[in-house]
Amino acid sequence: MWTDIVAWLHYGLIGAEELGVDRGQCDEMAKSNVPAIQRLLGSAGDLGSRLGLDNKWMSRAIKATGNYGEMFERNVGKASPLKLDRGLNATWSKGGLMYALPFK
């Protein structure tokens, strides 16, 4: 169960970046009519309950840490002392290898 939660957290943070959901607008995006965003942020679907969590768990994680891109930039990217390029750690849509399973 723990490994499932960690895996879906990883997918969710990447998915949030792909969908344009970031730390600052997470609450506003939860009101979106886009089904993928609704499932990600717990407005629809039941992934959280299937993992033994409530459905707002991913929303809280994004608000606490940001999406994958925000975390990368802050910890090892251009906003950090390391100043690394995203390279292969970019999402697939931006030339990288990061891809998230859909939240369903």
mmCIF file with all atom_site columns, N, CA and C in Angstrom, residues 2-69:
data_model
loop_
_atom_site.group_PDB
_atom_site.id
_atom_site.type_symbol
_atom_site.label_atom_id
_atom_site.label_alt_id
_atom_site.label_comp_id
_atom_site.label_asym_id
_atom_site.label_entity_id
_atom_site.label_seq_id
_atom_site.pdbx_PDB_ins_code
_atom_site.Cartn_x
_atom_site.Cartn_y
_atom_site.Cartn_z
_atom_site.occupancy
_atom_site.B_iso_or_equiv
_atom_site.pdbx_formal_charge
_atom_site.auth_seq_id
_atom_site.auth_comp_id
_atom_site.auth_asym_id
_atom_site.auth_atom_id
_atom_site.pdbx_PDB_model_num
ATOM 1   N N  . TRP A 1 2  ? 1.935   1.273  0.827   1.00 0.00 ? 2  TRP A N  1
ATOM 2   C CA . TRP A 1 2  ? 2.792   2.452  0.892   1.00 0.00 ? 2  TRP A CA 1
ATOM 3   C C  . TRP A 1 2  ? 3.427   2.731  -0.470  1.00 0.00 ? 2  TRP A C  1
ATOM 4   N N  . THR A 1 3  ? 3.899   1.702  -1.141  1.00 0.00 ? 3  THR A N  1
ATOM 5   C CA . THR A 1 3  ? 4.527   1.909  -2.450  1.00 0.00 ? 3  THR A CA 1
ATOM 6   C C  . THR A 1 3  ? 3.515   2.432  -3.467  1.00 0.00 ? 3  THR A C  1
ATOM 7   N N  . ASP A 1 4  ? 2.260   2.018  -3.351  1.00 0.00 ? 4  ASP A N  1
ATOM 8   C CA . ASP A 1 4  ? 1.216   2.548  -4.238  1.00 0.00 ? 4  ASP A CA 1
ATOM 9   C C  . ASP A 1 4  ? 1.022   4.039  -4.008  1.00 0.00 ? 4  ASP A C  1
ATOM 10  N N  . ILE A 1 5  ? 1.000   4.444  -2.742  1.00 0.00 ? 5  ILE A N  1
ATOM 11  C CA . ILE A 1 5  ? 0.820   5.865  -2.416  1.00 0.00 ? 5  ILE A CA 1
ATOM 12  C C  . ILE A 1 5  ? 1.987   6.683  -2.964  1.00 0.00 ? 5  ILE A C  1
ATOM 13  N N  . VAL A 1 6  ? 3.212   6.205  -2.764  1.00 0.00 ? 6  VAL A N  1
ATOM 14  C CA . VAL A 1 6  ? 4.389   6.927  -3.249  1.00 0.00 ? 6  VAL A CA 1
ATOM 15  C C  . VAL A 1 6  ? 4.380   7.007  -4.776  1.00 0.00 ? 6  VAL A C  1
ATOM 16  N N  . ALA A 1 7  ? 4.040   5.913  -5.431  1.00 0.00 ? 7  ALA A N  1
ATOM 17  C CA . ALA A 1 7  ? 3.995   5.914  -6.898  1.00 0.00 ? 7  ALA A CA 1
ATOM 18  C C  . ALA A 1 7  ? 2.949   6.905  -7.405  1.00 0.00 ? 7  ALA A C  1
ATOM 19  N N  . TRP A 1 8  ? 1.751   6.882  -6.817  1.00 0.00 ? 8  TRP A N  1
ATOM 20  C CA . TRP A 1 8  ? 0.695   7.796  -7.276  1.00 0.00 ? 8  TRP A CA 1
ATOM 21  C C  . TRP A 1 8  ? 1.010   9.243  -6.920  1.00 0.00 ? 8  TRP A C  1
ATOM 22  N N  . LEU A 1 9  ? 1.744   9.468  -5.837  1.00 0.00 ? 9  LEU A N  1
ATOM 23  C CA . LEU A 1 9  ? 2.185   10.824 -5.519  1.00 0.00 ? 9  LEU A CA 1
ATOM 24  C C  . LEU A 1 9  ? 3.106   11.323 -6.635  1.00 0.00 ? 9  LEU A C  1
ATOM 25  N N  . HIS A 1 10 ? 4.037   10.488 -7.040  1.00 0.00 ? 10 HIS A N  1
ATOM 26  C CA . HIS A 1 10 ? 4.960   10.834 -8.127  1.00 0.00 ? 10 HIS A CA 1
ATOM 27  C C  . HIS A 1 10 ? 4.174   11.125 -9.414  1.00 0.00 ? 10 HIS A C  1
ATOM 28  N N  . TYR A 1 11 ? 3.261   10.233 -9.779  1.00 0.00 ? 11 TYR A N  1
ATOM 29  C CA . TYR A 1 11 ? 2.443   10.451 -10.977 1.00 0.00 ? 11 TYR A CA 1
ATOM 30  C C  . TYR A 1 11 ? 1.633   11.735 -10.872 1.00 0.00 ? 11 TYR A C  1
ATOM 31  N N  . GLY A 1 12 ? 1.090   11.978 -9.706  1.00 0.00 ? 12 GLY A N  1
ATOM 32  C CA . GLY A 1 12 ? 0.266   13.166 -9.504  1.00 0.00 ? 12 GLY A CA 1
ATOM 33  C C  . GLY A 1 12 ? 1.045   14.457 -9.636  1.00 0.00 ? 12 GLY A C  1
ATOM 34  N N  . LEU A 1 13 ? 2.266   14.491 -9.112  1.00 0.00 ? 13 LEU A N  1
ATOM 35  C CA . LEU A 1 13 ? 3.078   15.701 -9.213  1.00 0.00 ? 13 LEU A CA 1
ATOM 36  C C  . LEU A 1 13 ? 3.492   15.976 -10.650 1.00 0.00 ? 13 LEU A C  1
ATOM 37  N N  . ILE A 1 14 ? 3.793   14.922 -11.399 1.00 0.00 ? 14 ILE A N  1
ATOM 38  C CA . ILE A 1 14 ? 4.110   15.092 -12.819 1.00 0.00 ? 14 ILE A CA 1
ATOM 39  C C  . ILE A 1 14 ? 2.851   15.494 -13.582 1.00 0.00 ? 14 ILE A C  1
ATOM 40  N N  . GLY A 1 15 ? 1.735   14.821 -13.279 1.00 0.00 ? 15 GLY A N  1
ATOM 41  C CA . GLY A 1 15 ? 0.465   15.155 -13.930 1.00 0.00 ? 15 GLY A CA 1
ATOM 42  C C  . GLY A 1 15 ? 0.051   16.586 -13.666 1.00 0.00 ? 15 GLY A C  1
ATOM 43  N N  . ALA A 1 16 ? 0.283   17.054 -12.457 1.00 0.00 ? 16 ALA A N  1
ATOM 44  C CA . ALA A 1 16 ? -0.054  18.442 -12.125 1.00 0.00 ? 16 ALA A CA 1
ATOM 45  C C  . ALA A 1 16 ? 0.731   19.403 -13.012 1.00 0.00 ? 16 ALA A C  1
ATOM 46  N N  . GLU A 1 17 ? 2.016   19.116 -13.210 1.00 0.00 ? 17 GLU A N  1
ATOM 47  C CA . GLU A 1 17 ? 2.819   19.965 -14.090 1.00 0.00 ? 17 GLU A CA 1
ATOM 48  C C  . GLU A 1 17 ? 2.271   19.923 -15.515 1.00 0.00 ? 17 GLU A C  1
ATOM 49  N N  . GLU A 1 18 ? 1.953   18.730 -16.001 1.00 0.00 ? 18 GLU A N  1
ATOM 50  C CA . GLU A 1 18 ? 1.421   18.601 -17.362 1.00 0.00 ? 18 GLU A CA 1
ATOM 51  C C  . GLU A 1 18 ? 0.109   19.362 -17.534 1.00 0.00 ? 18 GLU A C  1
ATOM 52  N N  . LEU A 1 19 ? -0.719  19.367 -16.490 1.00 0.00 ? 19 LEU A N  1
ATOM 53  C CA . LEU A 1 19 ? -2.029  20.018 -16.561 1.00 0.00 ? 19 LEU A CA 1
ATOM 54  C C  . LEU A 1 19 ? -1.979  21.500 -16.199 1.00 0.00 ? 19 LEU A C  1
ATOM 55  N N  . GLY A 1 20 ? -0.821  21.994 -15.795 1.00 0.00 ? 20 GLY A N  1
ATOM 56  C CA . GLY A 1 20 ? -0.692  23.405 -15.440 1.00 0.00 ? 20 GLY A CA 1
ATOM 57  C C  . GLY A 1 20 ? -1.173  23.746 -14.052 1.00 0.00 ? 20 GLY A C  1
ATOM 58  N N  . VAL A 1 21 ? -1.284  22.736 -13.184 1.00 0.00 ? 21 VAL A N  1
ATOM 59  C CA . VAL A 1 21 ? -1.699  22.968 -11.804 1.00 0.00 ? 21 VAL A CA 1
ATOM 60  C C  . VAL A 1 21 ? -0.443  23.204 -10.977 1.00 0.00 ? 21 VAL A C  1
ATOM 61  N N  . ASP A 1 22 ? -0.365  24.376 -10.343 1.00 0.00 ? 22 ASP A N  1
ATOM 62  C CA . ASP A 1 22 ? 0.798   24.651 -9.512  1.00 0.00 ? 22 ASP A CA 1
ATOM 63  C C  . ASP A 1 22 ? 0.373   25.035 -8.106  1.00 0.00 ? 22 ASP A C  1
ATOM 64  N N  . ARG A 1 23 ? 1.344   25.227 -7.285  1.00 0.00 ? 23 ARG A N  1
ATOM 65  C CA . ARG A 1 23 ? 1.136   25.501 -5.867  1.00 0.00 ? 23 ARG A CA 1
ATOM 66  C C  . ARG A 1 23 ? 0.222   26.706 -5.627  1.00 0.00 ? 23 ARG A C  1
ATOM 67  N N  . GLY A 1 24 ? 0.410   27.746 -6.390  1.00 0.00 ? 24 GLY A N  1
ATOM 68  C CA . GLY A 1 24 ? -0.316  28.987 -6.161  1.00 0.00 ? 24 GLY A CA 1
ATOM 69  C C  . GLY A 1 24 ? -1.763  28.991 -6.608  1.00 0.00 ? 24 GLY A C  1
ATOM 70  N N  . GLN A 1 25 ? -2.132  28.122 -7.522  1.00 0.00 ? 25 GLN A N  1
ATOM 71  C CA . GLN A 1 25 ? -3.498  28.155 -8.046  1.00 0.00 ? 25 GLN A CA 1
ATOM 72  C C  . GLN A 1 25 ? -4.244  26.842 -7.838  1.00 0.00 ? 25 GLN A C  1
ATOM 73  N N  . CYS A 1 26 ? -3.776  26.031 -6.943  1.00 0.00 ? 26 CYS A N  1
ATOM 74  C CA . CYS A 1 26 ? -4.358  24.704 -6.723  1.00 0.00 ? 26 CYS A CA 1
ATOM 75  C C  . CYS A 1 26 ? -5.845  24.785 -6.331  1.00 0.00 ? 26 CYS A C  1
ATOM 76  N N  . ASP A 1 27 ? -6.175  25.659 -5.399  1.00 0.00 ? 27 ASP A N  1
ATOM 77  C CA . ASP A 1 27 ? -7.572  25.780 -4.966  1.00 0.00 ? 27 ASP A CA 1
ATOM 78  C C  . ASP A 1 27 ? -8.466  26.261 -6.103  1.00 0.00 ? 27 ASP A C  1
ATOM 79  N N  . GLU A 1 28 ? -7.985  27.215 -6.871  1.00 0.00 ? 28 GLU A N  1
ATOM 80  C CA . GLU A 1 28 ? -8.762  27.732 -7.995  1.00 0.00 ? 28 GLU A CA 1
ATOM 81  C C  . GLU A 1 28 ? -8.960  26.659 -9.073  1.00 0.00 ? 28 GLU A C  1
ATOM 82  N N  . MET A 1 29 ? -7.908  25.903 -9.351  1.00 0.00 ? 29 MET A N  1
ATOM 83  C CA . MET A 1 29 ? -7.974  24.854 -10.376 1.00 0.00 ? 29 MET A CA 1
ATOM 84  C C  . MET A 1 29 ? -8.908  23.714 -9.960  1.00 0.00 ? 29 MET A C  1
ATOM 85  N N  . ALA A 1 30 ? -9.120  23.523 -8.657  1.00 0.00 ? 30 ALA A N  1
ATOM 86  C CA . ALA A 1 30 ? -10.022 22.466 -8.184  1.00 0.00 ? 30 ALA A CA 1
ATOM 87  C C  . ALA A 1 30 ? -11.451 22.700 -8.667  1.00 0.00 ? 30 ALA A C  1
ATOM 88  N N  . LYS A 1 31 ? -11.768 23.928 -9.047  1.00 0.00 ? 31 LYS A N  1
ATOM 89  C CA . LYS A 1 31 ? -13.103 24.267 -9.539  1.00 0.00 ? 31 LYS A CA 1
ATOM 90  C C  . LYS A 1 31 ? -13.216 24.093 -11.052 1.00 0.00 ? 31 LYS A C  1
ATOM 91  N N  . SER A 1 32 ? -12.158 23.628 -11.685 1.00 0.00 ? 32 SER A N  1
ATOM 92  C CA . SER A 1 32 ? -12.104 23.463 -13.137 1.00 0.00 ? 32 SER A CA 1
ATOM 93  C C  . SER A 1 32 ? -13.154 22.471 -13.636 1.00 0.00 ? 32 SER A C  1
ATOM 94  N N  . ASN A 1 33 ? -13.540 22.626 -14.882 1.00 0.00 ? 33 ASN A N  1
ATOM 95  C CA . ASN A 1 33 ? -14.463 21.685 -15.530 1.00 0.00 ? 33 ASN A CA 1
ATOM 96  C C  . ASN A 1 33 ? -13.722 20.572 -16.268 1.00 0.00 ? 33 ASN A C  1
ATOM 97  N N  . VAL A 1 34 ? -12.407 20.585 -16.214 1.00 0.00 ? 34 VAL A N  1
ATOM 98  C CA . VAL A 1 34 ? -11.590 19.581 -16.902 1.00 0.00 ? 34 VAL A CA 1
ATOM 99  C C  . VAL A 1 34 ? -11.559 18.312 -16.042 1.00 0.00 ? 34 VAL A C  1
ATOM 100 N N  . PRO A 1 35 ? -12.083 17.191 -16.553 1.00 0.00 ? 35 PRO A N  1
ATOM 101 C CA . PRO A 1 35 ? -12.155 15.966 -15.748 1.00 0.00 ? 35 PRO A CA 1
ATOM 102 C C  . PRO A 1 35 ? -10.811 15.507 -15.180 1.00 0.00 ? 35 PRO A C  1
ATOM 103 N N  . ALA A 1 36 ? -9.727  15.626 -15.941 1.00 0.00 ? 36 ALA A N  1
ATOM 104 C CA . ALA A 1 36 ? -8.410  15.187 -15.455 1.00 0.00 ? 36 ALA A CA 1
ATOM 105 C C  . ALA A 1 36 ? -7.976  16.018 -14.249 1.00 0.00 ? 36 ALA A C  1
ATOM 106 N N  . ILE A 1 37 ? -8.251  17.309 -14.268 1.00 0.00 ? 37 ILE A N  1
ATOM 107 C CA . ILE A 1 37 ? -7.907  18.180 -13.138 1.00 0.00 ? 37 ILE A CA 1
ATOM 108 C C  . ILE A 1 37 ? -8.803  17.872 -11.955 1.00 0.00 ? 37 ILE A C  1
ATOM 109 N N  . GLN A 1 38 ? -10.076 17.628 -12.203 1.00 0.00 ? 38 GLN A N  1
ATOM 110 C CA . GLN A 1 38 ? -10.996 17.273 -11.117 1.00 0.00 ? 38 GLN A CA 1
ATOM 111 C C  . GLN A 1 38 ? -10.548 16.002 -10.407 1.00 0.00 ? 38 GLN A C  1
ATOM 112 N N  . ARG A 1 39 ? -10.146 14.985 -11.180 1.00 0.00 ? 39 ARG A N  1
ATOM 113 C CA . ARG A 1 39 ? -9.684  13.733 -10.574 1.00 0.00 ? 39 ARG A CA 1
ATOM 114 C C  . ARG A 1 39 ? -8.381  13.938 -9.814  1.00 0.00 ? 39 ARG A C  1
ATOM 115 N N  . LEU A 1 40 ? -7.463  14.711 -10.381 1.00 0.00 ? 40 LEU A N  1
ATOM 116 C CA . LEU A 1 40 ? -6.181  14.966 -9.743  1.00 0.00 ? 40 LEU A CA 1
ATOM 117 C C  . LEU A 1 40 ? -6.361  15.645 -8.397  1.00 0.00 ? 40 LEU A C  1
ATOM 118 N N  . LEU A 1 41 ? -7.231  16.639 -8.348  1.00 0.00 ? 41 LEU A N  1
ATOM 119 C CA . LEU A 1 41 ? -7.390  17.433 -7.135  1.00 0.00 ? 41 LEU A CA 1
ATOM 120 C C  . LEU A 1 41 ? -8.502  16.941 -6.220  1.00 0.00 ? 41 LEU A C  1
ATOM 121 N N  . GLY A 1 42 ? -9.113  15.818 -6.558  1.00 0.00 ? 42 GLY A N  1
ATOM 122 C CA . GLY A 1 42 ? -10.082 15.198 -5.668  1.00 0.00 ? 42 GLY A CA 1
ATOM 123 C C  . GLY A 1 42 ? -11.494 15.722 -5.753  1.00 0.00 ? 42 GLY A C  1
ATOM 124 N N  . SER A 1 43 ? -11.796 16.540 -6.755  1.00 0.00 ? 43 SER A N  1
ATOM 125 C CA . SER A 1 43 ? -13.167 17.021 -6.928  1.00 0.00 ? 43 SER A CA 1
ATOM 126 C C  . SER A 1 43 ? -14.052 15.941 -7.533  1.00 0.00 ? 43 SER A C  1
ATOM 127 N N  . ALA A 1 44 ? -13.433 14.949 -8.165  1.00 0.00 ? 44 ALA A N  1
ATOM 128 C CA . ALA A 1 44 ? -14.150 13.830 -8.793  1.00 0.00 ? 44 ALA A CA 1
ATOM 129 C C  . ALA A 1 44 ? -13.291 12.574 -8.639  1.00 0.00 ? 44 ALA A C  1
ATOM 130 N N  . GLY A 1 45 ? -13.903 11.446 -8.814  1.00 0.00 ? 45 GLY A N  1
ATOM 131 C CA . GLY A 1 45 ? -13.167 10.185 -8.744  1.00 0.00 ? 45 GLY A CA 1
ATOM 132 C C  . GLY A 1 45 ? -12.973 9.696  -7.318  1.00 0.00 ? 45 GLY A C  1
ATOM 133 N N  . ASP A 1 46 ? -12.316 8.536  -7.204  1.00 0.00 ? 46 ASP A N  1
ATOM 134 C CA . ASP A 1 46 ? -12.150 7.938  -5.877  1.00 0.00 ? 46 ASP A CA 1
ATOM 135 C C  . ASP A 1 46 ? -10.772 7.314  -5.664  1.00 0.00 ? 46 ASP A C  1
ATOM 136 N N  . LEU A 1 47 ? -9.750  7.826  -6.368  1.00 0.00 ? 47 LEU A N  1
ATOM 137 C CA . LEU A 1 47 ? -8.423  7.240  -6.224  1.00 0.00 ? 47 LEU A CA 1
ATOM 138 C C  . LEU A 1 47 ? -7.931  7.333  -4.786  1.00 0.00 ? 47 LEU A C  1
ATOM 139 N N  . GLY A 1 48 ? -8.152  8.455  -4.133  1.00 0.00 ? 48 GLY A N  1
ATOM 140 C CA . GLY A 1 48 ? -7.706  8.619  -2.749  1.00 0.00 ? 48 GLY A CA 1
ATOM 141 C C  . GLY A 1 48 ? -8.271  7.554  -1.836  1.00 0.00 ? 48 GLY A C  1
ATOM 142 N N  . SER A 1 49 ? -9.558  7.306  -1.928  1.00 0.00 ? 49 SER A N  1
ATOM 143 C CA . SER A 1 49 ? -10.178 6.305  -1.050  1.00 0.00 ? 49 SER A CA 1
ATOM 144 C C  . SER A 1 49 ? -9.676  4.901  -1.366  1.00 0.00 ? 49 SER A C  1
ATOM 145 N N  . ARG A 1 50 ? -9.334  4.645  -2.628  1.00 0.00 ? 50 ARG A N  1
ATOM 146 C CA . ARG A 1 50 ? -8.789  3.324  -2.979  1.00 0.00 ? 50 ARG A CA 1
ATOM 147 C C  . ARG A 1 50 ? -7.376  3.132  -2.442  1.00 0.00 ? 50 ARG A C  1
ATOM 148 N N  . LEU A 1 51 ? -6.698  4.236  -2.124  1.00 0.00 ? 51 LEU A N  1
ATOM 149 C CA . LEU A 1 51 ? -5.365  4.166  -1.534  1.00 0.00 ? 51 LEU A CA 1
ATOM 150 C C  . LEU A 1 51 ? -5.403  4.265  -0.011  1.00 0.00 ? 51 LEU A C  1
ATOM 151 N N  . GLY A 1 52 ? -6.607  4.374  0.557   1.00 0.00 ? 52 GLY A N  1
ATOM 152 C CA . GLY A 1 52 ? -6.741  4.528  2.003   1.00 0.00 ? 52 GLY A CA 1
ATOM 153 C C  . GLY A 1 52 ? -6.585  5.969  2.460   1.00 0.00 ? 52 GLY A C  1
ATOM 154 N N  . LEU A 1 53 ? -6.738  6.910  1.538   1.00 0.00 ? 53 LEU A N  1
ATOM 155 C CA . LEU A 1 53 ? -6.610  8.337  1.820   1.00 0.00 ? 53 LEU A CA 1
ATOM 156 C C  . LEU A 1 53 ? -7.908  9.037  1.450   1.00 0.00 ? 53 LEU A C  1
ATOM 157 N N  . ASP A 1 54 ? -8.033  10.304 1.831   1.00 0.00 ? 54 ASP A N  1
ATOM 158 C CA . ASP A 1 54 ? -9.201  11.037 1.345   1.00 0.00 ? 54 ASP A CA 1
ATOM 159 C C  . ASP A 1 54 ? -8.901  11.551 -0.063  1.00 0.00 ? 54 ASP A C  1
ATOM 160 N N  . ASN A 1 55 ? -9.897  12.061 -0.739  1.00 0.00 ? 55 ASN A N  1
ATOM 161 C CA . ASN A 1 55 ? -9.716  12.443 -2.137  1.00 0.00 ? 55 ASN A CA 1
ATOM 162 C C  . ASN A 1 55 ? -9.001  13.781 -2.330  1.00 0.00 ? 55 ASN A C  1
ATOM 163 N N  . LYS A 1 56 ? -8.763  14.524 -1.285  1.00 0.00 ? 56 LYS A N  1
ATOM 164 C CA . LYS A 1 56 ? -8.056  15.811 -1.389  1.00 0.00 ? 56 LYS A CA 1
ATOM 165 C C  . LYS A 1 56 ? -6.560  15.666 -1.102  1.00 0.00 ? 56 LYS A C  1
ATOM 166 N N  . TRP A 1 57 ? -6.073  14.441 -0.976  1.00 0.00 ? 57 TRP A N  1
ATOM 167 C CA . TRP A 1 57 ? -4.671  14.224 -0.589  1.00 0.00 ? 57 TRP A CA 1
ATOM 168 C C  . TRP A 1 57 ? -3.694  14.828 -1.599  1.00 0.00 ? 57 TRP A C  1
ATOM 169 N N  . MET A 1 58 ? -3.965  14.695 -2.878  1.00 0.00 ? 58 MET A N  1
ATOM 170 C CA . MET A 1 58 ? -3.042  15.228 -3.880  1.00 0.00 ? 58 MET A CA 1
ATOM 171 C C  . MET A 1 58 ? -3.081  16.746 -3.902  1.00 0.00 ? 58 MET A C  1
ATOM 172 N N  . SER A 1 59 ? -4.245  17.307 -3.691  1.00 0.00 ? 59 SER A N  1
ATOM 173 C CA . SER A 1 59 ? -4.362  18.759 -3.619  1.00 0.00 ? 59 SER A CA 1
ATOM 174 C C  . SER A 1 59 ? -3.491  19.296 -2.485  1.00 0.00 ? 59 SER A C  1
ATOM 175 N N  . ARG A 1 60 ? -3.533  18.657 -1.332  1.00 0.00 ? 60 ARG A N  1
ATOM 176 C CA . ARG A 1 60 ? -2.702  19.086 -0.203  1.00 0.00 ? 60 ARG A CA 1
ATOM 177 C C  . ARG A 1 60 ? -1.216  18.917 -0.502  1.00 0.00 ? 60 ARG A C  1
ATOM 178 N N  . ALA A 1 61 ? -0.850  17.845 -1.190  1.00 0.00 ? 61 ALA A N  1
ATOM 179 C CA . ALA A 1 61 ? 0.556   17.616 -1.541  1.00 0.00 ? 61 ALA A CA 1
ATOM 180 C C  . ALA A 1 61 ? 1.059   18.701 -2.490  1.00 0.00 ? 61 ALA A C  1
ATOM 181 N N  . ILE A 1 62 ? 0.261   19.063 -3.468  1.00 0.00 ? 62 ILE A N  1
ATOM 182 C CA . ILE A 1 62 ? 0.667   20.098 -4.428  1.00 0.00 ? 62 ILE A CA 1
ATOM 183 C C  . ILE A 1 62 ? 0.773   21.450 -3.728  1.00 0.00 ? 62 ILE A C  1
ATOM 184 N N  . LYS A 1 63 ? -0.190  21.756 -2.848  1.00 0.00 ? 63 LYS A N  1
ATOM 185 C CA . LYS A 1 63 ? -0.129  23.025 -2.127  1.00 0.00 ? 63 LYS A CA 1
ATOM 186 C C  . LYS A 1 63 ? 1.091   23.091 -1.210  1.00 0.00 ? 63 LYS A C  1
ATOM 187 N N  . ALA A 1 64 ? 1.511   21.965 -0.672  1.00 0.00 ? 64 ALA A N  1
ATOM 188 C CA . ALA A 1 64 ? 2.656   21.935 0.241   1.00 0.00 ? 64 ALA A CA 1
ATOM 189 C C  . ALA A 1 64 ? 3.995   21.988 -0.491  1.00 0.00 ? 64 ALA A C  1
ATOM 190 N N  . THR A 1 65 ? 4.094   21.347 -1.655  1.00 0.00 ? 65 THR A N  1
ATOM 191 C CA . THR A 1 65 ? 5.396   21.200 -2.307  1.00 0.00 ? 65 THR A CA 1
ATOM 192 C C  . THR A 1 65 ? 5.472   21.792 -3.704  1.00 0.00 ? 65 THR A C  1
ATOM 193 N N  . GLY A 1 66 ? 4.342   22.002 -4.346  1.00 0.00 ? 66 GLY A N  1
ATOM 194 C CA . GLY A 1 66 ? 4.319   22.400 -5.746  1.00 0.00 ? 66 GLY A CA 1
ATOM 195 C C  . GLY A 1 66 ? 4.277   21.170 -6.630  1.00 0.00 ? 66 GLY A C  1
ATOM 196 N N  . ASN A 1 67 ? 4.129   21.377 -7.929  1.00 0.00 ? 67 ASN A N  1
ATOM 197 C CA . ASN A 1 67 ? 4.134   20.248 -8.863  1.00 0.00 ? 67 ASN A CA 1
ATOM 198 C C  . ASN A 1 67 ? 5.579   19.786 -9.087  1.00 0.00 ? 67 ASN A C  1
ATOM 199 N N  . TYR A 1 68 ? 5.774   18.769 -9.901  1.00 0.00 ? 68 TYR A N  1
ATOM 200 C CA . TYR A 1 68 ? 7.118   18.218 -10.109 1.00 0.00 ? 68 TYR A CA 1
ATOM 201 C C  . TYR A 1 68 ? 8.092   19.282 -10.616 1.00 0.00 ? 68 TYR A C  1
ATOM 202 N N  . GLY A 1 69 ? 7.658   20.091 -11.549 1.00 0.00 ? 69 GLY A N  1
ATOM 203 C CA . GLY A 1 69 ? 8.527   21.133 -12.095 1.00 0.00 ? 69 GLY A CA 1
ATOM 204 C C  . GLY A 1 69 ? 8.943   22.150 -11.050 1.00 0.00 ? 69 GLY A C  1
#
